[in-house]
Amino acid sequence: MEDITDGNLPSDYGLAQNYPNPFNPSTQIEFSLPQSGLVKLEVFNILGQKVRTLLNREMSAGRHRVTFDGRSKSGDMLAPGMYFYRISSQE
């Protein structure tokens, strides 16, 4: 997890397209938080099954970047394919 805030706090929640996409072996996911709170970032397969939780912790307001290495919660490499990610935050 990397904090990439440049001193200006975002005014809205934001979730950017991962880069690179497609990826091999890892990709970066950027998101913005206008205020601090509990943040959860989860990855799902095409069937809607959760394959990994990348974040589940208190985060400060600002812009952040997380690396997804293409591994499941058990550490196994996931099969090539399409994956979705979802972020949620509670104040």
Coordinates of N, CA, C and O in Angstrom, one line a residue:
M1 N 0.8 -1.2 0.0 CA 0.0 0.0 0.0 C 0.9 1.2 0.0 O 1.8 1.3 0.7
E2 N 0.6 2.1 -0.9 CA 1.4 3.4 -1.0 C 0.5 4.6 -0.9 O -0.6 4.6 -1.6
D3 N 0.9 5.6 -0.2 CA 0.2 6.8 -0.1 C 0.7 7.7 -1.2 O 1.9 8.0 -1.2
I4 N -0.1 8.2 -2.1 CA 0.4 9.1 -3.2 C -0.3 10.5 -3.1 O -0.3 11.1 -4.1
T5 N -0.7 10.9 -2.0 CA -1.3 12.2 -1.8 C -0.3 13.3 -2.1 O 0.8 13.2 -1.5
D6 N -0.6 14.3 -2.9 CA 0.3 15.4 -3.2 C 0.1 16.6 -2.3 O 0.6 17.7 -2.7
G7 N -0.6 16.5 -1.2 CA -0.9 17.6 -0.4 C -2.3 18.1 -0.5 O -2.8 18.8 0.4
N8 N -2.9 17.9 -1.7 CA -4.3 18.3 -1.9 C -5.2 17.1 -1.7 O -5.1 16.0 -2.3
L9 N -6.2 17.2 -0.7 CA -7.1 16.1 -0.4 C -8.2 16.1 -1.5 O -8.7 17.1 -1.9
P10 N -8.6 14.9 -1.9 CA -9.7 14.8 -2.9 C -11.0 15.2 -2.3 O -11.2 15.1 -1.1
S11 N -11.9 15.7 -3.1 CA -13.2 16.1 -2.7 C -14.3 15.0 -2.8 O -15.3 15.1 -2.2
D12 N -14.0 13.9 -3.5 CA -14.9 12.8 -3.7 C -14.2 11.5 -3.6 O -12.9 11.4 -3.7
Y13 N -14.9 10.4 -3.4 CA -14.4 9.1 -3.4 C -14.1 8.8 -4.8 O -14.8 9.2 -5.7
G14 N -13.0 8.0 -5.1 CA -12.7 7.7 -6.4 C -12.0 6.3 -6.5 O -11.2 6.0 -5.6
L15 N -12.2 5.6 -7.6 CA -11.6 4.3 -7.8 C -11.2 4.3 -9.2 O -12.0 4.3 -10.1
A16 N -9.9 4.2 -9.5 CA -9.4 4.3 -10.9 C -9.2 2.9 -11.5 O -9.2 1.9 -10.8
Q17 N -9.1 3.0 -12.8 CA -8.8 1.7 -13.6 C -7.4 1.2 -13.2 O -6.5 2.0 -13.0
N18 N -7.3 -0.1 -13.0 CA -6.0 -0.6 -12.6 C -5.0 -0.5 -13.8 O -5.4 -0.4 -14.9
Y19 N -3.7 -0.4 -13.4 CA -2.7 -0.3 -14.5 C -1.5 -1.1 -14.1 O -1.0 -1.1 -12.9
P20 N -0.9 -1.9 -15.0 CA -1.4 -2.1 -16.3 C -2.6 -3.1 -16.4 O -2.8 -3.8 -15.4
N21 N -3.3 -3.0 -17.5 CA -4.4 -3.9 -17.7 C -4.5 -4.3 -19.1 O -4.6 -3.4 -20.0
P22 N -4.3 -5.6 -19.5 CA -4.1 -6.7 -18.6 C -2.7 -6.7 -18.0 O -1.9 -5.9 -18.4
F23 N -2.6 -7.5 -16.9 CA -1.4 -7.4 -16.1 C -0.7 -8.8 -16.0 O -1.4 -9.8 -16.1
N24 N 0.6 -8.7 -15.9 CA 1.4 -9.9 -15.6 C 2.7 -9.5 -15.1 O 3.4 -8.9 -15.8
P25 N 3.1 -9.7 -13.9 CA 2.4 -10.5 -12.8 C 1.6 -9.7 -11.8 O 1.0 -10.2 -11.0
S26 N 1.7 -8.3 -11.9 CA 1.0 -7.5 -10.9 C 0.4 -6.3 -11.5 O 0.7 -5.9 -12.7
T27 N -0.5 -5.6 -10.8 CA -1.2 -4.4 -11.3 C -1.4 -3.5 -10.1 O -1.4 -3.9 -9.0
Q28 N -1.5 -2.2 -10.4 CA -1.7 -1.2 -9.4 C -3.1 -0.7 -9.4 O -3.7 -0.4 -10.5
I29 N -3.7 -0.5 -8.2 CA -5.1 0.0 -8.1 C -5.0 1.3 -7.3 O -4.5 1.2 -6.2
E30 N -5.5 2.4 -7.9 CA -5.5 3.6 -7.2 C -6.9 4.0 -6.8 O -7.8 3.8 -7.5
F31 N -6.9 4.7 -5.6 CA -8.2 5.2 -5.1 C -8.0 6.4 -4.3 O -6.9 6.7 -3.8
S32 N -9.1 7.2 -4.2 CA -9.1 8.5 -3.4 C -10.2 8.4 -2.3 O -11.3 8.0 -2.5
L33 N -9.8 9.0 -1.2 CA -10.7 9.1 0.0 C -10.8 10.6 0.4 O -9.7 11.1 0.7
P34 N -12.0 11.2 0.4 CA -12.1 12.5 0.9 C -12.0 12.7 2.4 O -11.7 13.8 2.9
Q35 N -12.1 11.6 3.1 CA -12.0 11.6 4.6 C -11.5 10.2 5.1 O -11.6 9.2 4.3
S36 N -11.0 10.2 6.3 CA -10.5 9.0 6.9 C -11.6 8.0 7.2 O -12.8 8.5 7.4
G37 N -11.4 6.7 7.2 CA -12.4 5.7 7.5 C -11.9 4.3 7.3 O -10.7 4.1 6.9
L38 N -12.7 3.4 7.6 CA -12.4 2.0 7.4 C -12.6 1.6 6.0 O -13.7 1.9 5.4
V39 N -11.6 1.1 5.3 CA -11.6 0.9 3.9 C -11.4 -0.6 3.6 O -10.6 -1.2 4.2
K40 N -12.3 -1.1 2.7 CA -12.2 -2.5 2.3 C -12.1 -2.5 0.8 O -12.9 -1.9 0.1
L41 N -11.0 -3.2 0.3 CA -10.8 -3.4 -1.2 C -10.8 -4.9 -1.4 O -9.9 -5.6 -0.9
E42 N -11.7 -5.4 -2.2 CA -11.9 -6.8 -2.5 C -11.8 -7.1 -4.0 O -12.2 -6.2 -4.8
V43 N -11.3 -8.3 -4.3 CA -11.2 -8.7 -5.7 C -12.1 -10.0 -5.9 O -12.2 -10.9 -5.0
F44 N -12.9 -10.0 -7.0 CA -13.9 -11.0 -7.3 C -13.6 -11.6 -8.7 O -13.1 -10.9 -9.6
N45 N -13.9 -12.9 -8.8 CA -13.8 -13.5 -10.1 C -15.1 -13.3 -10.9 O -16.0 -12.6 -10.4
I46 N -15.1 -13.8 -12.1 CA -16.3 -13.5 -13.0 C -17.6 -14.1 -12.5 O -18.7 -13.7 -12.9
L47 N -17.5 -15.1 -11.6 CA -18.7 -15.7 -11.0 C -19.2 -14.9 -9.8 O -20.2 -15.3 -9.1
G48 N -18.4 -13.8 -9.4 CA -18.8 -13.0 -8.2 C -18.3 -13.6 -6.9 O -18.7 -13.1 -5.9
Q49 N -17.4 -14.6 -7.0 CA -16.8 -15.1 -5.8 C -15.6 -14.3 -5.4 O -14.7 -14.0 -6.2
K50 N -15.6 -13.9 -4.1 CA -14.4 -13.2 -3.6 C -13.2 -14.1 -3.6 O -13.2 -15.2 -3.0
V51 N -12.1 -13.6 -4.2 CA -10.9 -14.3 -4.3 C -9.8 -13.8 -3.4 O -8.8 -14.4 -3.1
R52 N -10.0 -12.5 -3.0 CA -8.9 -11.9 -2.2 C -9.4 -10.5 -1.6 O -10.2 -9.8 -2.2
T53 N -9.0 -10.3 -0.4 CA -9.2 -8.9 0.3 C -7.9 -8.3 0.3 O -7.0 -8.8 1.0
L54 N -7.7 -7.2 -0.4 CA -6.5 -6.5 -0.5 C -6.3 -5.5 0.7 O -5.2 -5.3 1.1
L55 N -7.4 -4.9 1.1 CA -7.3 -4.0 2.3 C -8.6 -4.2 3.1 O -9.7 -4.4 2.6
N56 N -8.4 -4.0 4.4 CA -9.5 -4.0 5.4 C -9.0 -3.3 6.6 O -8.7 -4.0 7.6
R57 N -8.9 -2.0 6.6 CA -8.3 -1.3 7.7 C -8.6 0.2 7.6 O -9.1 0.7 6.6
E58 N -8.3 0.9 8.7 CA -8.4 2.4 8.7 C -7.4 3.0 7.8 O -6.3 2.6 7.7
M59 N -7.9 4.0 7.0 CA -7.1 4.7 6.1 C -7.3 6.2 6.2 O -8.4 6.6 6.6
S60 N -6.3 6.9 6.0 CA -6.4 8.4 6.0 C -6.9 8.9 4.7 O -6.9 8.3 3.7
A61 N -7.5 10.1 4.8 CA -7.9 10.8 3.6 C -6.7 11.0 2.6 O -5.6 11.2 3.1
G62 N -7.0 11.0 1.3 CA -6.0 11.2 0.3 C -6.0 10.2 -0.8 O -7.0 9.5 -1.0
R63 N -5.0 10.1 -1.6 CA -4.9 9.2 -2.7 C -3.9 8.1 -2.3 O -2.9 8.3 -1.7
H64 N -4.3 6.9 -2.7 CA -3.6 5.7 -2.3 C -3.5 4.8 -3.5 O -4.3 4.8 -4.4
R65 N -2.5 3.9 -3.4 CA -2.2 2.9 -4.5 C -1.9 1.5 -3.8 O -1.1 1.5 -2.8
V66 N -2.6 0.5 -4.3 CA -2.4 -0.9 -3.8 C -1.9 -1.8 -4.9 O -2.4 -1.6 -6.0
T67 N -1.0 -2.7 -4.7 CA -0.6 -3.6 -5.7 C -1.3 -4.9 -5.5 O -1.4 -5.5 -4.4
F68 N -1.9 -5.4 -6.6 CA -2.5 -6.8 -6.6 C -1.6 -7.7 -7.4 O -1.3 -7.4 -8.6
D69 N -1.1 -8.7 -6.8 CA -0.1 -9.6 -7.4 C -0.7 -10.8 -8.1 O 0.0 -11.7 -8.5
G70 N -2.0 -10.9 -8.3 CA -2.7 -12.0 -9.0 C -2.8 -13.2 -8.2 O -3.0 -14.3 -8.8
R71 N -2.7 -13.1 -6.9 CA -2.8 -14.3 -6.0 C -4.0 -14.3 -5.2 O -4.6 -13.3 -4.9
S72 N -4.5 -15.5 -4.9 CA -5.7 -15.7 -4.1 C -5.4 -15.4 -2.6 O -4.2 -15.3 -2.3
K73 N -6.4 -15.5 -1.8 CA -6.2 -15.3 -0.3 C -5.3 -16.4 0.3 O -4.6 -16.1 1.3
S74 N -5.2 -17.5 -0.4 CA -4.3 -18.6 0.1 C -2.9 -18.5 -0.5 O -2.1 -19.3 -0.1
G75 N -2.7 -17.6 -1.4 CA -1.4 -17.4 -1.9 C -1.1 -18.0 -3.3 O 0.0 -17.9 -3.9
D76 N -2.1 -18.8 -3.8 CA -2.0 -19.4 -5.1 C -2.2 -18.4 -6.2 O -3.0 -17.5 -6.1
M77 N -1.5 -18.6 -7.3 CA -1.7 -17.8 -8.5 C -3.1 -18.0 -9.0 O -3.6 -19.2 -9.2
L78 N -3.9 -17.0 -9.3 CA -5.2 -17.1 -9.9 C -5.1 -17.4 -11.4 O -4.1 -17.1 -12.1
A79 N -6.1 -18.1 -11.9 CA -6.1 -18.4 -13.3 C -6.3 -17.1 -14.2 O -6.8 -16.2 -13.7
P80 N -5.7 -17.1 -15.4 CA -5.9 -16.0 -16.2 C -7.4 -15.8 -16.5 O -8.1 -16.7 -16.5
G81 N -7.8 -14.5 -16.6 CA -9.2 -14.2 -16.8 C -9.5 -12.8 -16.4 O -8.7 -12.0 -16.1
M82 N -10.8 -12.6 -16.2 CA -11.3 -11.3 -15.9 C -11.7 -11.3 -14.4 O -12.3 -12.2 -13.9
Y83 N -11.2 -10.2 -13.7 CA -11.5 -10.0 -12.3 C -12.0 -8.6 -12.1 O -11.7 -7.7 -12.8
F84 N -12.8 -8.5 -11.0 CA -13.4 -7.2 -10.7 C -12.9 -6.8 -9.3 O -12.7 -7.7 -8.5
Y85 N -12.8 -5.5 -9.0 CA -12.5 -5.1 -7.6 C -13.5 -4.1 -7.2 O -14.1 -3.4 -8.0
R86 N -13.8 -4.1 -5.9 CA -14.8 -3.2 -5.3 C -14.2 -2.6 -4.0 O -13.5 -3.3 -3.2
I87 N -14.4 -1.3 -3.8 CA -14.0 -0.6 -2.6 C -15.2 -0.1 -1.8 O -16.2 0.3 -2.4
S88 N -15.1 -0.2 -0.5 CA -16.1 0.4 0.3 C -15.5 1.0 1.5 O -14.3 0.7 1.9
S89 N -16.1 2.0 2.0 CA -15.6 2.8 3.1 C -16.7 3.2 4.1 O -17.8 3.5 3.7
Q90 N -16.3 3.1 5.4 CA -17.2 3.6 6.5 C -16.5 4.6 7.3 O -15.3 4.5 7.6
E91 N -17.2 5.7 7.6 CA -16.7 6.8 8.4 C -16.6 6.4 9.8 O -17.3 5.6 10.3

